[in-house]
Coordinates of C-alpha atoms and ligand atoms in Angstrom, one line a residue:
M1 CA 111.3 82.8 77.3
S2 CA 111.2 79.4 78.9
E3 CA 108.6 78.5 81.5
T4 CA 111.2 77.0 83.8
R5 CA 113.3 80.1 84.4
R6 CA 113.5 81.4 87.9
R7 CA 111.9 85.0 88.0
L8 CA 114.3 87.2 90.1
I9 CA 113.6 90.8 91.4
L10 CA 116.7 92.5 92.7
D11 CA 116.6 95.4 95.2
L12 CA 120.1 97.2 94.8
D13 CA 121.9 100.2 95.9
T14 CA 124.2 99.8 93.0
G15 CA 127.8 100.2 93.9
V16 CA 130.4 97.7 93.0
D17 CA 129.3 94.4 94.6
D18 CA 125.8 95.1 93.6
A19 CA 126.9 95.2 89.9
L20 CA 128.6 92.0 90.5
A21 CA 125.6 90.6 91.8
L22 CA 123.5 91.7 88.9
A23 CA 126.1 90.3 86.6
Y24 CA 125.8 87.0 88.5
A25 CA 122.1 86.9 88.0
L26 CA 122.2 87.8 84.3
G27 CA 125.0 85.1 83.9
S28 CA 122.8 82.3 85.7
P29 CA 121.4 80.2 82.9
D30 CA 118.2 79.4 84.6
V31 CA 117.2 82.9 85.8
E32 CA 115.2 85.8 84.3
V33 CA 115.8 89.1 85.9
T34 CA 112.4 90.6 85.9
A35 CA 113.1 94.0 87.5
V36 CA 115.7 95.9 89.4
I37 CA 114.3 98.1 92.1
C38 CA 116.8 100.8 93.2
S39 CA 117.6 102.1 96.8
Y40 CA 120.4 104.3 98.4
G41 CA 123.4 103.3 100.6
N42 CA 126.6 102.7 98.5
V43 CA 125.3 105.7 96.4
S44 CA 122.3 107.9 96.3
M45 CA 119.1 106.3 94.9
R46 CA 119.5 108.4 91.7
T47 CA 122.9 107.3 91.1
A48 CA 122.0 103.8 91.9
V49 CA 119.4 104.0 88.9
R50 CA 122.0 105.3 86.7
N51 CA 124.5 102.7 87.6
T52 CA 121.9 99.8 87.1
C53 CA 120.9 101.1 83.7
A54 CA 124.5 101.5 82.6
V55 CA 125.4 97.9 83.8
L56 CA 122.3 96.5 82.2
D57 CA 123.1 98.1 79.0
L58 CA 126.7 97.0 79.1
L59 CA 125.7 93.4 79.8
G60 CA 123.4 93.4 76.9
H61 CA 119.9 93.6 79.0
P62 CA 118.5 97.0 78.4
E63 CA 115.1 95.2 78.5
V64 CA 115.1 94.6 82.3
P65 CA 112.9 97.5 84.0
V66 CA 114.6 99.6 86.4
F67 CA 112.5 101.2 89.2
A68 CA 113.3 104.2 91.5
G69 CA 112.7 103.0 95.1
A70 CA 113.4 104.5 98.3
D71 CA 116.0 107.6 98.5
R72 CA 116.2 107.8 102.3
A73 CA 115.5 105.8 105.6
L74 CA 112.1 105.5 106.9
D75 CA 112.7 108.2 109.3
A76 CA 115.0 110.5 107.2
S77 CA 114.1 114.0 106.3
S78 CA 116.3 114.3 103.2
P79 CA 117.6 112.0 100.4
F80 CA 120.6 110.0 101.4
A81 CA 124.0 111.2 100.1
P82 CA 127.0 108.7 100.6
P83 CA 129.6 109.9 103.3
A84 CA 133.3 110.0 102.3
G85 CA 134.1 106.7 103.5
V86 CA 131.5 105.0 101.4
R87 CA 132.5 107.1 98.4
R88 CA 136.0 105.7 99.0
I89 CA 135.0 102.2 99.0
H90 CA 132.7 102.3 95.9
G91 CA 134.3 105.2 94.2
E92 CA 132.8 108.6 93.6
N93 CA 130.4 107.3 91.0
G94 CA 129.7 104.1 92.9
L95 CA 131.4 101.9 90.2
G96 CA 135.0 102.2 91.4
G97 CA 135.5 105.4 89.2
A98 CA 135.3 103.1 86.1
S99 CA 133.9 105.2 83.2
V100 CA 130.2 104.3 82.5
R101 CA 127.7 105.4 80.1
G102 CA 124.1 104.4 79.9
W103 CA 120.6 105.6 79.0
C104 CA 119.3 106.6 82.4
R105 CA 115.7 105.5 82.6
T106 CA 113.2 104.4 85.1
A107 CA 110.2 102.2 84.5
P108 CA 106.9 104.3 84.1
Q109 CA 105.0 102.4 86.6
S110 CA 105.7 102.0 90.2
A111 CA 107.5 99.2 91.9
L112 CA 104.4 98.8 94.0
D113 CA 102.2 98.1 91.0
L114 CA 104.7 95.4 89.8
L115 CA 104.6 93.7 93.1
R116 CA 100.8 93.9 93.4
G117 CA 101.0 91.9 90.2
V118 CA 103.4 89.4 91.8
A119 CA 101.1 89.1 94.9
E120 CA 97.8 88.6 93.0
R121 CA 99.2 86.1 90.7
G122 CA 101.0 84.3 93.6
D123 CA 103.7 83.5 91.1
D124 CA 106.9 81.9 91.9
T125 CA 109.3 85.0 92.2
T126 CA 112.5 85.2 94.1
Y127 CA 113.3 88.7 95.7
V128 CA 116.9 89.5 96.8
A129 CA 117.7 92.7 98.6
T130 CA 121.3 93.8 98.8
G131 CA 121.0 97.3 100.1
P132 CA 119.1 98.7 103.1
L133 CA 115.7 97.1 103.7
T134 CA 113.6 100.3 103.3
N135 CA 112.1 99.3 99.8
L136 CA 111.1 95.9 101.3
A137 CA 109.7 97.4 104.5
T138 CA 107.6 99.8 102.4
E139 CA 106.3 97.2 100.0
L140 CA 105.2 94.8 102.5
V141 CA 103.1 97.5 104.2
N142 CA 101.7 98.7 100.8
V143 CA 101.1 95.3 99.0
S144 CA 98.8 92.9 100.6
G145 CA 99.7 89.3 100.3
L146 CA 103.3 90.1 99.2
G147 CA 105.0 88.2 101.9
A148 CA 103.2 85.1 101.1
A149 CA 103.7 85.4 97.5
L150 CA 107.5 86.0 97.7
G151 CA 108.2 82.9 100.1
R152 CA 111.5 83.3 101.7
V153 CA 113.3 86.6 100.9
T154 CA 117.1 86.7 100.8
F155 CA 119.0 89.8 101.9
M156 CA 122.5 90.9 102.3
G157 CA 123.0 92.5 105.6
G158 CA 123.7 92.2 109.3
A159 CA 126.2 90.3 111.4
L160 CA 125.3 87.8 114.0
A161 CA 128.5 86.4 115.2
V162 CA 131.2 88.6 114.0
P163 CA 131.7 92.4 114.4
G164 CA 129.9 95.0 112.1
N165 CA 131.7 97.1 109.3
V166 CA 130.3 100.6 110.3
T167 CA 130.4 100.2 114.1
P168 CA 131.6 97.3 116.1
C169 CA 127.9 96.1 116.1
A170 CA 126.4 97.3 113.0
E171 CA 126.6 96.2 109.2
A172 CA 126.1 99.0 106.8
N173 CA 122.9 97.9 105.1
I174 CA 121.2 97.5 108.4
A175 CA 122.9 100.5 109.9
N176 CA 121.4 102.8 107.0
D177 CA 117.9 102.0 108.0
P178 CA 117.5 99.9 111.3
A179 CA 113.9 100.7 111.7
A180 CA 113.1 99.1 108.2
A181 CA 115.3 96.0 108.9
D182 CA 113.6 95.5 112.2
S183 CA 110.1 95.7 110.8
V184 CA 111.1 93.3 108.1
L185 CA 112.6 90.8 110.7
R186 CA 109.8 91.1 113.2
G187 CA 106.9 91.3 110.6
G188 CA 106.3 87.7 110.0
L189 CA 108.2 87.5 106.5
R190 CA 110.3 84.6 106.1
T191 CA 113.9 85.6 105.4
R192 CA 117.4 84.3 104.8
M193 CA 120.2 86.5 106.2
I194 CA 123.6 86.7 104.2
G195 CA 125.6 88.8 106.6
L196 CA 129.3 89.4 107.3
D197 CA 129.4 86.0 109.0
V198 CA 129.4 84.4 105.5
T199 CA 130.3 87.2 103.1
H200 CA 133.8 87.6 104.6
Q201 CA 134.5 84.1 103.9
V202 CA 134.0 84.4 100.2
V203 CA 136.9 86.6 98.8
L204 CA 137.9 87.6 95.2
T205 CA 141.5 88.5 94.2
R206 CA 143.3 90.2 91.2
D207 CA 143.8 86.6 89.7
D208 CA 140.1 86.7 88.8
T209 CA 140.0 90.3 87.6
A210 CA 143.2 89.6 85.3
A211 CA 141.2 86.7 83.8
W212 CA 138.3 88.9 83.0
R213 CA 140.6 91.3 81.3
E214 CA 141.7 88.5 79.2
L215 CA 138.2 88.2 77.8
G216 CA 138.7 91.6 76.2
T217 CA 135.1 92.8 76.0
P218 CA 134.0 96.3 77.1
A219 CA 131.9 94.8 80.0
A220 CA 134.9 92.7 81.1
R221 CA 137.2 95.6 81.2
L222 CA 134.8 97.8 83.2
F223 CA 134.1 95.0 85.6
A224 CA 137.8 94.5 86.0
D225 CA 138.6 98.2 86.6
M226 CA 135.8 98.5 89.1
T227 CA 136.6 95.4 91.1
D228 CA 140.3 96.2 91.2
H229 CA 139.4 99.5 92.7
Y230 CA 137.2 97.6 95.3
I231 CA 140.2 95.1 96.2
T232 CA 142.7 98.0 96.6
V233 CA 140.4 99.6 99.2
Y234 CA 139.7 96.3 100.9
R235 CA 143.4 95.5 101.0
Q236 CA 143.9 98.8 102.7
N237 CA 140.9 98.6 105.2
N238 CA 140.8 94.9 105.8
P239 CA 144.2 93.4 104.8
Q240 CA 143.3 90.1 106.8
L241 CA 140.7 89.3 104.0
G242 CA 143.5 89.1 101.2
G243 CA 141.0 90.6 98.7
C244 CA 137.4 91.9 98.4
P245 CA 134.4 90.0 99.9
L246 CA 131.7 89.2 97.4
H247 CA 128.8 90.4 99.8
D248 CA 126.1 91.0 97.3
P249 CA 126.8 88.2 94.8
L250 CA 126.8 85.5 97.6
A251 CA 123.2 86.8 98.5
V252 CA 122.0 86.2 95.0
A253 CA 123.8 82.9 94.8
A254 CA 122.4 81.7 98.1
A255 CA 118.9 82.7 97.0
L256 CA 119.1 80.6 93.9
D257 CA 120.8 77.7 95.6
P258 CA 120.5 77.7 99.4
S259 CA 122.7 74.7 99.8
L260 CA 125.6 77.0 99.3
V261 CA 125.2 78.0 102.9
G262 CA 124.6 76.6 106.4
C263 CA 122.1 78.4 108.5
L264 CA 121.0 78.9 112.1
S265 CA 117.1 79.2 112.4
A266 CA 116.5 82.3 114.6
N267 CA 114.0 85.1 115.2
L268 CA 116.0 88.3 114.9
R269 CA 115.4 91.9 115.8
V270 CA 117.4 95.1 115.2
D271 CA 118.7 97.4 118.1
L272 CA 117.1 100.9 117.3
E273 CA 119.0 103.0 119.8
G274 CA 122.2 103.6 121.8
P275 CA 125.8 102.3 120.8
T276 CA 124.4 99.0 119.4
R277 CA 122.1 100.7 117.0
G278 CA 122.0 98.6 113.8
R279 CA 122.9 95.3 115.4
T280 CA 121.1 92.1 114.4
V281 CA 120.4 90.1 117.2
C282 CA 118.2 87.2 118.4
D283 CA 114.9 88.6 119.7
P284 CA 114.5 87.9 123.4
D285 CA 110.7 88.0 123.1
R286 CA 110.6 85.2 120.4
L287 CA 113.6 83.2 121.7
R288 CA 111.4 80.2 122.7
D289 CA 109.0 80.4 119.6
A290 CA 108.8 77.0 117.8
E291 CA 108.6 78.9 114.4
K292 CA 111.7 80.7 113.5
S293 CA 111.3 83.3 110.6
C294 CA 115.0 83.8 109.7
E295 CA 117.5 81.5 108.2
V296 CA 121.0 83.1 109.3
A297 CA 123.8 82.0 107.2
L298 CA 126.9 81.1 109.3
E299 CA 128.8 78.7 107.0
V300 CA 129.4 78.9 103.3
D301 CA 130.8 76.6 100.8
E302 CA 133.4 79.0 99.4
P303 CA 135.0 76.8 96.7
R304 CA 131.6 75.7 95.1
F305 CA 130.3 79.4 95.3
L306 CA 133.6 80.7 93.7
D307 CA 133.2 78.2 90.9
Y308 CA 129.6 79.2 90.4
F309 CA 130.6 82.8 90.4
R310 CA 133.4 82.4 87.8
L311 CA 131.3 80.5 85.5
R312 CA 128.5 83.0 85.8
M313 CA 130.7 86.1 85.5
A314 CA 132.4 84.6 82.4
R315 CA 129.0 84.1 80.6
A316 CA 127.8 87.7 81.7
L317 CA 131.0 89.4 80.6
A318 CA 131.7 87.5 77.3
Ligands
CA1 CA1 124.8 96.7 98.0

């Protein structure tokens, strides 16, 4: 393994776009995916583990350790089960109903032990979360020095200047655990927010999935089937987009190359109560602080991102 490869930890609730994000990472020549930590949201945590293992096997990377993470929000009393609307978007199995097989395993140690090692070594590890921020909030509390070791953490979630996608104010990952997101955003960690402001500007159409089918591999067929399902649902729910947004792949891409997005520096909080619950908003108490902890992406170079995406998907699916 080359010394110069970027070490990447992904924190996924593996539905369709998380699978695309995982493929993006595995198709990146300069990246070593060192672990996937699973959570809940698009699917239950257990289904996220199964889907992650199946996708890793299919893409020829069964060596990547998969960790079981949070199965519910910080204040929830029972494990999360996806509601009907979410099952429709990501399919009953979370992968658009595409048939998957995989050896469902989780790493024997806990993700906290892995992250304690990262914090102790202070090594250069990039962390990207594309589900609720429950895992990250828990890890930051339990692993001393983790925030400093990770540097800037990129997450897919939130909406600053556009409406939410589960309520007029809230985006799904934040809405699934507003308290966790608030503790991450107000806890001193440096973050990069890839929210609906930018993910709705990067859209995939059936032209791309047709090109994947041409590759003819089992992985390419599965990704085409799964993504066609996702495109169909988005065309029904959000016809103005003209395809499916690449939420989670954009988060991985921006973590690896921040020049893909233009950001506003801000200190954010999350509304925890009332009709705006789950809204990401500038924190009035820290509005004038010179130091801003979050880089909120508001612009994206869509053509360059799509070029990167196509190249990496072709590598991953070949
Ligand atoms: Ca996700």
